[in-house]
Short mmCIF file of C-alpha atoms in Angstrom, two decimals:
data_model
loop_
_atom_site.label_atom_id
_atom_site.label_comp_id
_atom_site.label_asym_id
_atom_site.label_seq_id
_atom_site.Cartn_x
_atom_site.Cartn_y
_atom_site.Cartn_z
CA UNK F 100 0.82 29.29 21.43
CA UNK F 101 0.30 26.71 24.11
CA UNK F 102 -2.78 26.60 26.29
CA UNK F 103 -2.36 28.26 29.75
CA UNK F 104 -4.31 27.73 32.94
CA UNK F 105 -6.53 30.32 34.61
CA UNK F 106 -4.79 32.22 37.51
CA UNK F 107 -6.62 34.94 39.50
CA UNK F 108 -4.76 38.07 40.50
CA UNK F 109 -6.42 38.27 43.88
CA UNK F 110 -7.79 35.85 46.53
CA UNK F 111 -10.71 36.24 48.90
CA UNK F 112 -8.57 34.44 51.53
CA UNK F 113 -6.17 37.36 51.56
CA UNK F 114 -7.29 40.29 53.80
CA UNK F 115 -5.16 42.76 51.88
CA UNK F 116 -6.82 41.85 48.59
CA UNK F 117 -10.39 41.93 49.98
CA UNK F 118 -10.84 43.59 53.45
CA UNK F 119 -13.64 42.32 55.64
CA UNK F 120 -15.00 45.85 55.94
CA UNK F 121 -15.18 48.39 53.10
CA UNK F 122 -17.05 51.70 53.52
CA UNK F 123 -16.97 52.60 49.76
CA UNK F 124 -19.99 50.84 48.05
CA UNK F 125 -18.37 51.22 44.62
CA UNK F 126 -15.23 49.49 45.84
CA UNK F 127 -17.35 46.75 47.36
CA UNK F 128 -19.05 46.08 44.10
CA UNK F 129 -15.73 46.23 42.18
CA UNK F 130 -14.28 43.62 44.54
CA UNK F 131 -17.29 41.34 44.06
CA UNK F 132 -17.04 41.61 40.28
CA UNK F 133 -13.27 41.31 39.91
CA UNK F 134 -12.84 37.53 39.80
CA UNK F 135 -15.86 37.10 37.55
CA UNK F 136 -14.38 39.59 35.10
CA UNK F 137 -11.01 37.81 35.15
CA UNK F 138 -12.79 34.53 34.38
CA UNK F 139 -14.72 36.10 31.50
CA UNK F 140 -11.62 37.62 30.03
CA UNK F 141 -9.64 34.40 30.24
CA UNK F 142 -12.36 32.33 28.50
CA UNK F 143 -12.94 34.94 25.74
CA UNK F 144 -9.23 35.26 25.01
CA UNK F 145 -8.90 31.46 24.79
CA UNK F 146 -11.79 31.25 22.33
CA UNK F 147 -10.27 33.95 20.20
CA UNK F 148 -6.78 32.41 20.07
CA UNK F 149 -7.56 28.67 20.08
CA UNK F 150 -6.71 26.54 16.99
CA UNK F 151 -6.46 22.87 16.28
CA UNK F 152 -2.70 22.61 16.90
CA UNK F 153 -3.26 23.41 20.63
CA UNK F 154 -5.53 20.37 21.19
CA UNK F 155 -3.72 17.04 21.93
CA UNK F 156 -4.50 14.89 18.86
CA UNK F 157 -3.00 13.34 15.83
CA UNK F 158 -0.67 15.79 14.13
CA UNK F 159 -2.21 15.11 10.74
CA UNK F 160 -5.67 16.04 12.09
CA UNK F 161 -4.47 19.22 13.72
CA UNK F 162 -2.21 20.70 11.04
CA UNK F 163 -3.40 24.01 9.75
CA UNK F 164 -7.09 23.44 10.61
CA UNK F 165 -9.86 24.67 12.90
CA UNK F 166 -11.08 22.71 15.86
CA UNK F 167 -14.17 21.62 13.78
CA UNK F 168 -12.08 20.38 10.83
CA UNK F 169 -9.68 18.55 13.23
CA UNK F 170 -12.60 16.76 14.89
CA UNK F 171 -14.05 15.87 11.47
CA UNK F 172 -10.65 14.52 10.37
CA UNK F 173 -10.26 12.47 13.50
CA UNK F 174 -13.71 11.00 13.17
CA UNK F 175 -13.02 10.07 9.51
CA UNK F 176 -9.65 8.53 10.44
CA UNK F 177 -11.03 6.53 13.36
CA UNK F 178 -13.99 5.24 11.32
CA UNK F 179 -11.60 2.82 9.57
CA UNK F 180 -9.69 2.42 6.34
CA UNK F 181 -11.06 0.02 3.73
CA UNK F 182 -8.71 -2.88 2.79
CA UNK F 183 -6.75 -2.42 -0.39
CA UNK F 184 -7.58 -5.06 -2.97
CA UNK F 185 -4.20 -4.43 -4.59
CA UNK F 186 -0.91 -5.57 -3.26
CA UNK F 187 2.52 -3.91 -3.48
CA UNK F 188 0.54 -0.62 -3.80
CA UNK F 189 2.91 1.68 -1.88
CA UNK F 190 5.48 2.88 -4.45
CA UNK F 191 7.32 4.84 -1.78
CA UNK F 192 8.88 1.53 -0.75
CA UNK F 193 7.81 -1.15 -3.29
CA UNK F 194 8.68 -4.77 -3.39
CA UNK F 195 11.12 -5.23 -6.31
CA UNK F 196 12.46 -8.80 -6.15
CA UNK F 197 13.75 -8.54 -9.75
CA UNK F 198 16.09 -5.88 -8.44
CA UNK F 199 16.26 -3.49 -11.37
CA UNK F 200 16.20 0.24 -10.88
CA UNK F 201 14.30 0.80 -14.17
CA UNK F 202 12.22 -1.30 -16.61
CA UNK F 203 11.68 -0.74 -20.32
CA UNK F 204 10.48 -4.11 -21.70
CA UNK F 205 6.89 -5.36 -21.94
CA UNK F 206 6.91 -7.54 -18.81
CA UNK F 207 6.42 -7.76 -15.10
CA UNK F 208 8.51 -5.19 -13.28
CA UNK F 209 7.77 -4.40 -9.69
CA UNK F 210 6.19 -7.41 -8.02
CA UNK F 211 2.57 -7.82 -9.08
CA UNK F 212 2.72 -5.10 -11.75
CA UNK F 213 2.83 -5.59 -15.49
CA UNK F 214 4.48 -2.87 -17.53
CA UNK F 215 3.29 -2.42 -21.08
CA UNK F 216 4.87 0.37 -23.17
CA UNK F 217 3.34 -1.22 -26.28
CA UNK F 218 6.80 -2.47 -27.35
CA UNK F 219 10.19 -2.90 -25.69
CA UNK F 220 12.24 0.32 -25.18
CA UNK F 221 9.24 2.61 -26.04
CA UNK F 222 8.65 3.54 -22.44
CA UNK F 223 10.40 3.52 -19.04
CA UNK F 224 9.35 2.78 -15.49
CA UNK F 225 11.89 4.22 -13.04
CA UNK F 226 12.12 3.55 -9.33
CA UNK F 227 12.97 6.70 -7.43
CA UNK F 228 13.33 7.67 -3.77
CA UNK F 229 9.65 7.65 -2.61
CA UNK F 230 7.80 7.13 -5.86
CA UNK F 231 8.01 5.68 -9.33
CA UNK F 232 8.03 7.43 -12.72
CA UNK F 233 6.46 6.39 -16.05
CA UNK F 234 7.17 7.86 -19.43
CA UNK F 235 6.52 6.64 -22.94
CA UNK F 236 6.57 7.68 -26.62
CA UNK F 237 3.53 5.49 -27.20
CA UNK F 238 0.59 4.72 -24.83
CA UNK F 239 1.96 3.12 -21.70
CA UNK F 240 0.17 1.11 -19.03
CA UNK F 241 0.79 -0.42 -15.61
CA UNK F 242 -1.64 -3.03 -14.37
CA UNK F 243 -2.24 -5.69 -11.75
CA UNK F 244 -4.25 -8.79 -12.47
CA UNK F 245 -6.36 -10.46 -9.77
CA UNK F 246 -6.58 -14.21 -9.04
CA UNK F 247 -10.39 -13.88 -9.24
CA UNK F 248 -12.69 -11.41 -10.88
CA UNK F 249 -14.29 -8.84 -8.65
CA UNK F 250 -17.76 -9.68 -7.31
CA UNK F 251 -20.72 -7.33 -7.82
CA UNK F 252 -20.53 -4.14 -5.77
CA UNK F 253 -19.36 -0.58 -5.64
CA UNK F 254 -15.67 0.08 -5.99
CA UNK F 255 -13.36 3.09 -5.81
CA UNK F 256 -9.91 3.27 -7.42
CA UNK F 257 -7.51 6.09 -6.55
CA UNK F 258 -3.97 7.13 -6.80
CA UNK F 259 -1.61 9.89 -5.63
CA UNK F 260 0.36 11.30 -8.58
CA UNK F 261 1.77 14.35 -10.27
CA UNK F 262 2.87 15.04 -13.86
CA UNK F 263 1.92 16.27 -17.32
CA UNK F 264 -0.03 14.83 -20.19
CA UNK F 265 -3.24 12.83 -20.20
CA UNK F 266 -4.02 9.43 -18.60
CA UNK F 267 -6.74 7.11 -17.30
CA UNK F 268 -7.13 4.91 -14.20
CA UNK F 269 -9.78 2.15 -13.83
CA UNK F 270 -10.56 -1.53 -13.74
CA UNK F 271 -11.05 -3.85 -16.71
CA UNK F 272 -11.21 -7.33 -18.09
CA UNK F 273 -7.72 -8.73 -18.81
CA UNK F 274 -7.31 -9.80 -22.40
CA UNK F 275 -3.94 -11.13 -23.60
CA UNK F 276 -4.39 -9.39 -26.95
CA UNK F 277 -5.26 -5.92 -25.52
CA UNK F 278 -3.77 -6.13 -22.02
CA UNK F 279 -6.98 -4.90 -20.48
CA UNK F 280 -10.40 -3.68 -21.63
CA UNK F 281 -11.67 -0.89 -19.34
CA UNK F 282 -14.92 -1.43 -17.60
CA UNK F 283 -14.80 1.83 -15.71
CA UNK F 284 -12.15 4.53 -15.79
CA UNK F 285 -11.28 8.15 -14.93
CA UNK F 286 -9.58 10.42 -17.34
CA UNK F 287 -7.15 13.01 -16.13
CA UNK F 288 -5.05 15.75 -17.71
CA UNK F 289 -1.99 17.74 -16.70
CA UNK F 290 -2.18 17.17 -12.96
CA UNK F 291 0.78 19.45 -12.36
CA UNK F 292 3.76 19.40 -9.98
CA UNK F 293 1.90 18.95 -6.70
CA UNK F 294 1.04 15.50 -5.47
CA UNK F 295 -2.67 15.03 -6.12
CA UNK F 296 -5.25 12.44 -5.17
CA UNK F 297 -7.46 11.31 -7.96
CA UNK F 298 -10.30 8.85 -7.57
CA UNK F 299 -13.20 7.31 -9.47
CA UNK F 300 -16.16 5.32 -8.09
CA UNK F 301 -18.35 2.92 -10.12
CA UNK F 302 -20.97 0.29 -9.61
CA UNK F 303 -20.24 -3.22 -10.87
CA UNK F 304 -23.59 -4.89 -11.53
CA UNK F 305 -24.49 -8.47 -12.62
CA UNK F 306 -24.89 -7.70 -16.33
CA UNK F 307 -21.42 -6.20 -16.63
CA UNK F 308 -19.98 -8.90 -14.36
CA UNK F 309 -21.09 -11.52 -16.82
CA UNK F 310 -19.93 -9.65 -19.92
CA UNK F 311 -16.74 -8.04 -18.59
CA UNK F 312 -15.58 -9.80 -15.42
CA UNK F 313 -13.19 -7.14 -13.98
CA UNK F 314 -9.94 -8.92 -13.15
CA UNK F 315 -7.36 -6.09 -13.49
CA UNK F 316 -6.64 -2.63 -12.24
CA UNK F 317 -4.90 -0.41 -14.73
CA UNK F 318 -3.36 2.98 -15.00
CA UNK F 319 -2.38 4.22 -18.42
CA UNK F 320 -0.77 7.29 -20.04
CA UNK F 321 -0.94 8.86 -23.46
CA UNK F 322 2.08 9.27 -25.75
CA UNK F 323 4.48 11.83 -24.31
CA UNK F 324 3.00 11.90 -20.80
CA UNK F 325 5.34 11.93 -17.87
CA UNK F 326 3.91 11.05 -14.38
CA UNK F 327 5.15 10.16 -10.92
CA UNK F 328 3.07 7.83 -8.84
CA UNK F 329 3.34 7.49 -5.06
CA UNK F 330 0.62 5.01 -4.28
CA UNK F 331 -2.51 3.40 -5.68
CA UNK F 332 -5.64 1.72 -4.18
CA UNK F 333 -8.68 -0.25 -5.23
CA UNK F 334 -11.30 -0.74 -2.50
CA UNK F 335 -14.95 -1.44 -1.93
CA UNK F 336 -17.16 1.59 -1.18
CA UNK F 337 -18.12 4.92 -2.56
CA UNK F 338 -15.06 6.96 -1.60
CA UNK F 339 -11.29 6.77 -1.49
CA UNK F 340 -9.62 6.09 1.85
CA UNK F 341 -6.13 6.17 0.34
CA UNK F 342 -5.28 9.41 2.13
CA UNK F 343 -5.91 7.68 5.43
CA UNK F 344 -3.64 4.72 4.69
CA UNK F 345 -0.48 4.48 6.79
CA UNK F 346 2.64 3.51 4.84
CA UNK F 347 2.59 -0.14 3.73
CA UNK F 348 4.66 -2.57 5.86
CA UNK F 349 7.27 -3.90 3.49
CA UNK F 350 7.44 -7.39 5.08
CA UNK F 351 3.67 -7.81 4.75
CA UNK F 352 3.67 -6.80 1.09
CA UNK F 353 6.71 -9.05 0.43
CA UNK F 354 4.77 -12.11 1.67
CA UNK F 355 1.89 -11.29 -0.65
CA UNK F 356 4.24 -10.92 -3.55
CA UNK F 357 6.08 -14.22 -2.80
CA UNK F 358 2.85 -16.07 -3.50
CA UNK F 359 3.31 -15.14 -7.16
CA UNK F 360 7.09 -14.72 -7.64
CA UNK F 361 9.96 -16.31 -5.56
CA UNK F 362 13.62 -16.07 -6.58
CA UNK F 363 15.68 -19.08 -5.56
CA UNK F 364 19.03 -17.66 -4.78
CA UNK F 365 22.10 -19.98 -4.93
CA UNK F 366 22.83 -21.63 -1.54
CA UNK F 367 20.07 -19.62 0.12
CA UNK F 368 17.40 -22.37 0.19
CA UNK F 369 18.65 -25.95 0.52
CA UNK F 370 16.09 -28.64 -0.12
CA UNK F 371 15.86 -32.10 1.41
CA UNK F 372 14.22 -35.33 0.29
CA UNK F 373 14.86 -38.86 -0.87
CA UNK F 374 15.87 -40.96 -3.85
CA UNK F 375 12.85 -42.51 -5.62
CA UNK F 376 14.79 -44.56 -8.18
CA UNK F 377 18.18 -44.67 -9.87
CA UNK F 378 17.11 -41.78 -12.09
CA UNK F 379 14.75 -39.71 -9.94
CA UNK F 380 14.72 -37.98 -6.56
CA UNK F 381 12.06 -35.92 -4.81
CA UNK F 382 12.77 -32.87 -2.62
CA UNK F 383 10.82 -30.19 -0.78
CA UNK F 384 11.92 -26.55 -1.32
CA UNK F 385 10.72 -24.56 1.73
CA UNK F 386 8.76 -21.44 0.85
CA UNK F 387 7.72 -18.48 3.09
CA UNK F 388 4.09 -18.68 1.78
CA UNK F 389 2.02 -21.11 -0.16
CA UNK F 390 2.45 -20.31 -3.81
CA UNK F 391 -0.27 -20.50 -6.41
CA UNK F 392 -0.96 -24.02 -7.73
CA UNK F 393 -0.10 -22.99 -11.30
CA UNK F 394 3.39 -21.84 -10.39
CA UNK F 395 6.17 -22.60 -12.91
CA UNK F 396 9.76 -23.57 -11.87
CA UNK F 397 12.68 -22.36 -13.94
CA UNK F 398 16.14 -23.50 -12.82
CA UNK F 399 19.25 -21.60 -13.98
CA UNK F 400 21.78 -23.59 -11.88
CA UNK F 401 21.09 -27.21 -11.00
CA UNK F 402 23.59 -27.26 -8.10
CA UNK F 403 24.42 -30.68 -6.51
CA UNK F 404 22.45 -33.50 -4.88
CA UNK F 405 24.27 -35.07 -1.94
CA UNK F 406 23.31 -38.58 -0.91
CA UNK F 407 24.71 -41.17 1.52
CA UNK F 408 27.79 -42.79 0.02
CA UNK F 409 27.87 -40.48 -3.05
CA UNK F 410 30.39 -37.76 -3.85
CA UNK F 411 27.72 -35.57 -5.37
CA UNK F 412 25.19 -35.87 -8.20
CA UNK F 413 24.39 -33.00 -10.57
CA UNK F 414 20.64 -33.11 -11.61
CA UNK F 415 19.81 -32.55 -15.25
CA UNK F 416 16.16 -31.53 -14.85
CA UNK F 417 13.73 -30.33 -12.23
CA UNK F 418 9.90 -30.62 -12.42
CA UNK F 419 7.49 -28.90 -10.07
CA UNK F 420 4.96 -31.45 -8.82
CA UNK F 421 2.87 -29.27 -6.46
CA UNK F 422 2.89 -26.16 -4.32
CA UNK F 423 1.98 -27.03 -0.76
CA UNK F 424 1.51 -25.00 2.44
CA UNK F 425 5.15 -25.44 3.54
CA UNK F 426 7.02 -25.64 0.27
CA UNK F 427 7.36 -26.87 -3.37
CA UNK F 428 7.50 -30.52 -4.16
CA UNK F 429 10.05 -31.06 -6.92
CA UNK F 430 11.17 -34.13 -8.82
CA UNK F 431 14.81 -34.16 -9.96
CA UNK F 432 16.34 -36.17 -12.79
CA UNK F 433 19.59 -37.70 -11.52
CA UNK F 434 21.83 -40.65 -12.23
CA UNK F 435 23.26 -43.40 -10.02
CA UNK F 436 20.66 -42.98 -7.22
CA UNK F 437 19.87 -45.63 -4.58
CA UNK F 438 16.17 -45.84 -3.83
CA UNK F 439 15.34 -44.70 -0.29
CA UNK F 440 18.52 -42.77 0.39
CA UNK F 441 18.01 -39.37 2.05
CA UNK F 442 19.32 -36.44 0.05
CA UNK F 443 20.04 -32.72 0.25
CA UNK F 444 19.93 -30.53 -2.81
CA UNK F 445 22.28 -27.53 -2.50
CA UNK F 446 23.63 -24.71 -4.73
CA UNK F 447 20.69 -24.49 -7.01
CA UNK F 448 19.22 -21.24 -8.34
CA UNK F 449 16.31 -20.14 -10.37
CA UNK F 450 12.84 -18.65 -9.95
CA UNK F 451 9.25 -19.82 -9.21
CA UNK F 452 6.67 -17.71 -11.01
CA UNK F 453 2.87 -17.77 -10.89
CA UNK F 454 2.32 -14.24 -12.30
CA UNK F 455 -0.55 -14.31 -14.76
CA UNK F 456 0.62 -12.63 -17.96
#
């Protein structure tokens, strides 16, 4: 019911409603009291019928609540959302530059996330409409490794998921042999069919920092478990603000992902440069972001180098020299070059990878 405005049934400006002279004292007192009673009745009825949905505010704050709960929700929302330490965290619309709809091998899958079903084909990560699913016949984990270990402080990790079986979520020290040693974790069991927010808060102190520098977030499932995951968050502070997060902007997350993984599609990114010698040329491949300095270049199609006066040279090797702010400096092995000639490298394909497994 929408809120209505107070309207009186009579007016003192109208002689027929309230005559100037009235001989009956009872009627005089009724006339004096009438508008006050109508005001009282209107206010009391409004108090009895008022709910949060009738107050102009964010729909998420008002839905199904009282005025008190709506105000508390609005205050919590407006107090700010902690930044998510993880990237590509929103599995409702994840960055998936590898382009597969499912993954079953021990390897990176969605950008930034390493899938480990213990051995190839013993588990599956499936990308669905609005969430991802994980299953496995052996323990299965999904983790993200940070460039730097977390500093001392209080952290909360949380996720929205549903499913059956047991699992854990936490942070740990990445170890190539074990793919993560938990420092702190939350165990959960048979969450059920409803989307549920789970979270765990822990304090990371100097002694533990020195012994187990936490450099990975990890969510794992026991054999036979089957879970859907909508989103996940690691943040500083004593509580989860994941439920206050708006959906991730895909373009923002893509730029974060391209720092670590960048496919080079054929004819999509021409590179320009110059000939250094008869056997070597240097080019700059433009990149949307500055990639990590330890990135590795893998070329699957060497394309063609075009130089002045040449019909086309096919490179035989490509070496990544450095990753700069505007692109990748790459040396090409060629033949028949003329020092100083400007060149364009076209038709090449491959991938640049700085993921840390």
